[in-house]
């Protein structure tokens, strides 16, 4: 009978994971739509405007050099704004720093962005010997930290966040702690329809890791994740 | 015993769907990386170059109006190329025509793109009364047709493609038929590691639909998909 109960649990978990597949696909379409819309309303519009300005300048250049120069300056400002916006969209999609520099510098960068945007003080502390992890572990851990910071920004009303990232020979762990308003961990207003949290849990389980979330009203929130580094991963690191 | 066999099949399907969840997440990260890279190497680089050109123009304008005008013309060409490239990336991400105009015009557009790019003759024929479907059905059907055309472009060596889309009161179906080289449907060189096909199957099953692929070496390939419109969907349409 115990065997059947375990089987039922396993089936239950799998059914949830199937509906997870559906949610991931819908979320992916939603993300595509959002990014397409962002690029269309932002950079693409701005570029169309710059093309118009360039035409104006070409016509003005012989008639009124002074005004042509002004328009040209305006054009340069607009294209600069457009480039910054494009860079932001690119960074949100996939921080290239992650591939180029690794986890810690990239986490520090999103911490700085949150600090700038919301005035929340964020500290990032690496423990142990920080090293380049396998790409799917690194991106998974990064997305979990990113999602935690998103949640803090949206819901927590926190003024301080502490991010610890610990590297050990056979596991890597992260802890994201804020001093915000917290929530009742057993209430489902956090667990409920939050795709973000569901996505975090699923990512962690795909990496054979563990995720623990501690929170109490008025006492902030603590997200802890721990991911094992497989023997294969360790060997690859020693060979590299 | 039959019950246990069915249960085992069900568990097996669910296990596959779990690994599907993993593949979707990895594919999503891969897509993000690709789009970020495309935007970085394309539009963002071009914009940085345009900013440089604008600076040059500003300096030249009082020294050499003729050359300033030439540079300005070059600048306008570059920003136009940049805008076209950006629009292409936006369209690949999420054809906004799908939300704005519906399935048939959007499929006609990707058919035209394939025609232009590869010289493959593609015809799109709607049957029955074409109408706006629920968004998740429309995008699902569109992605299946898009993926079929991708496969034809990559593997089929076809010169002609016929796309039929049939609307009925309680289902919608699509048939994508090419005259390419075909394949042995029971060999796994098509089924195997093709995430595209796996994704198609999963999308269809999430929509409670059916997918059939017919192919024989030398006799082209036929992809048929049929998706039921639920009673709820029909009611929503009647109310709309």
Short mmCIF file of N, CA and C in Angstrom, two decimals, chain A residues 7-25 191-192 195 197-199 201-203 205-206, chain B residues 10-11 13-22 25 202 206:
data_model
loop_
_atom_site.label_atom_id
_atom_site.label_comp_id
_atom_site.label_asym_id
_atom_site.label_seq_id
_atom_site.Cartn_x
_atom_site.Cartn_y
_atom_site.Cartn_z
N UNK A 7 3.42 6.01 -5.35
CA UNK A 7 3.15 6.10 -6.78
C UNK A 7 2.15 7.24 -7.04
N UNK A 8 1.09 7.27 -6.20
CA UNK A 8 0.08 8.32 -6.37
C UNK A 8 0.70 9.71 -6.22
N UNK A 9 1.59 9.84 -5.22
CA UNK A 9 2.27 11.12 -5.02
C UNK A 9 3.08 11.49 -6.24
N UNK A 10 3.78 10.47 -6.76
CA UNK A 10 4.64 10.68 -7.92
C UNK A 10 3.79 11.13 -9.12
N UNK A 11 2.65 10.44 -9.31
CA UNK A 11 1.76 10.80 -10.41
C UNK A 11 1.25 12.23 -10.22
N UNK A 12 0.89 12.55 -8.99
CA UNK A 12 0.39 13.88 -8.68
C UNK A 12 1.44 14.95 -9.05
N UNK A 13 2.67 14.68 -8.64
CA UNK A 13 3.76 15.63 -8.93
C UNK A 13 3.93 15.78 -10.44
N UNK A 14 3.80 14.66 -11.14
CA UNK A 14 3.98 14.70 -12.59
C UNK A 14 2.84 15.45 -13.28
N UNK A 15 1.61 15.24 -12.77
CA UNK A 15 0.47 15.96 -13.34
C UNK A 15 0.69 17.46 -13.18
N UNK A 16 1.16 17.84 -11.97
CA UNK A 16 1.46 19.25 -11.76
C UNK A 16 2.53 19.72 -12.74
N UNK A 17 3.52 18.85 -12.97
CA UNK A 17 4.60 19.26 -13.86
C UNK A 17 4.10 19.37 -15.30
N UNK A 18 3.05 18.57 -15.65
CA UNK A 18 2.48 18.70 -17.00
C UNK A 18 1.80 20.07 -17.14
N UNK A 19 1.01 20.43 -16.12
CA UNK A 19 0.36 21.73 -16.22
C UNK A 19 1.43 22.82 -16.15
N UNK A 20 2.58 22.48 -15.52
CA UNK A 20 3.70 23.41 -15.54
C UNK A 20 4.19 23.64 -16.97
N UNK A 21 4.29 22.53 -17.74
CA UNK A 21 4.70 22.64 -19.15
C UNK A 21 3.81 23.61 -19.90
N UNK A 22 2.50 23.49 -19.65
CA UNK A 22 1.54 24.38 -20.29
C UNK A 22 1.80 25.83 -19.89
N UNK A 23 2.01 26.03 -18.57
CA UNK A 23 2.25 27.39 -18.09
C UNK A 23 3.53 27.98 -18.67
N UNK A 24 4.58 27.13 -18.80
CA UNK A 24 5.84 27.64 -19.35
C UNK A 24 5.63 28.10 -20.78
N UNK A 25 4.89 27.27 -21.57
CA UNK A 25 4.65 27.65 -22.97
C UNK A 25 3.86 28.95 -23.05
N UNK A 191 2.04 31.95 -2.80
CA UNK A 191 2.22 30.68 -3.50
C UNK A 191 1.29 30.58 -4.71
N UNK A 192 0.12 31.16 -4.54
CA UNK A 192 -1.03 30.94 -5.42
C UNK A 192 -0.74 30.94 -6.90
N UNK A 195 3.28 32.69 -11.03
CA UNK A 195 4.05 31.84 -11.92
C UNK A 195 5.53 31.92 -11.58
N UNK A 197 7.06 32.13 -8.68
CA UNK A 197 7.47 31.21 -7.64
C UNK A 197 7.40 29.76 -8.12
N UNK A 198 6.34 29.46 -8.85
CA UNK A 198 6.20 28.12 -9.43
C UNK A 198 7.40 27.82 -10.33
N UNK A 199 7.76 28.81 -11.13
CA UNK A 199 8.91 28.65 -12.03
C UNK A 199 10.20 28.43 -11.25
N UNK A 201 10.45 27.06 -8.21
CA UNK A 201 10.41 25.69 -7.68
C UNK A 201 10.77 24.68 -8.75
N UNK A 202 10.21 24.88 -9.94
CA UNK A 202 10.43 23.92 -11.02
C UNK A 202 11.89 23.93 -11.45
N UNK A 203 12.45 25.13 -11.58
CA UNK A 203 13.86 25.23 -11.96
C UNK A 203 14.75 24.50 -10.96
N UNK A 205 13.91 22.11 -8.93
CA UNK A 205 13.73 20.66 -8.95
C UNK A 205 14.39 20.04 -10.19
N UNK A 206 14.39 20.78 -11.30
CA UNK A 206 15.08 20.28 -12.50
C UNK A 206 16.58 20.19 -12.28
N UNK B 10 0.47 5.98 -18.60
CA UNK B 10 0.18 7.34 -18.18
C UNK B 10 1.42 7.96 -17.50
N UNK B 11 2.01 7.15 -16.60
CA UNK B 11 3.21 7.63 -15.90
C UNK B 11 4.32 7.92 -16.90
N UNK B 13 4.05 8.72 -20.05
CA UNK B 13 3.73 9.96 -20.78
C UNK B 13 4.06 11.18 -19.93
N UNK B 14 3.76 11.06 -18.63
CA UNK B 14 4.00 12.19 -17.75
C UNK B 14 5.49 12.43 -17.53
N UNK B 15 6.25 11.34 -17.42
CA UNK B 15 7.69 11.47 -17.27
C UNK B 15 8.27 12.19 -18.48
N UNK B 16 7.78 11.77 -19.67
CA UNK B 16 8.23 12.46 -20.88
C UNK B 16 7.86 13.93 -20.82
N UNK B 17 6.65 14.19 -20.31
CA UNK B 17 6.22 15.58 -20.27
C UNK B 17 7.05 16.37 -19.27
N UNK B 18 7.56 15.69 -18.21
CA UNK B 18 8.44 16.40 -17.27
C UNK B 18 9.74 16.80 -17.96
N UNK B 19 10.31 15.83 -18.70
CA UNK B 19 11.55 16.17 -19.39
C UNK B 19 11.24 17.19 -20.48
N UNK B 20 9.97 17.21 -20.94
CA UNK B 20 9.57 18.26 -21.86
C UNK B 20 9.65 19.63 -21.19
N UNK B 21 9.18 19.70 -19.93
CA UNK B 21 9.26 20.96 -19.19
C UNK B 21 10.69 21.47 -19.14
N UNK B 22 11.61 20.55 -18.88
CA UNK B 22 13.03 20.90 -18.84
C UNK B 22 13.50 21.43 -20.20
N UNK B 25 12.22 24.92 -20.90
CA UNK B 25 12.99 25.95 -20.19
C UNK B 25 14.35 26.19 -20.85
N UNK B 202 3.65 18.42 -28.23
CA UNK B 202 3.24 18.85 -26.90
C UNK B 202 2.19 19.96 -26.98
N UNK B 206 -1.54 19.73 -25.50
CA UNK B 206 -2.03 20.70 -24.52
C UNK B 206 -3.35 21.32 -24.99
#
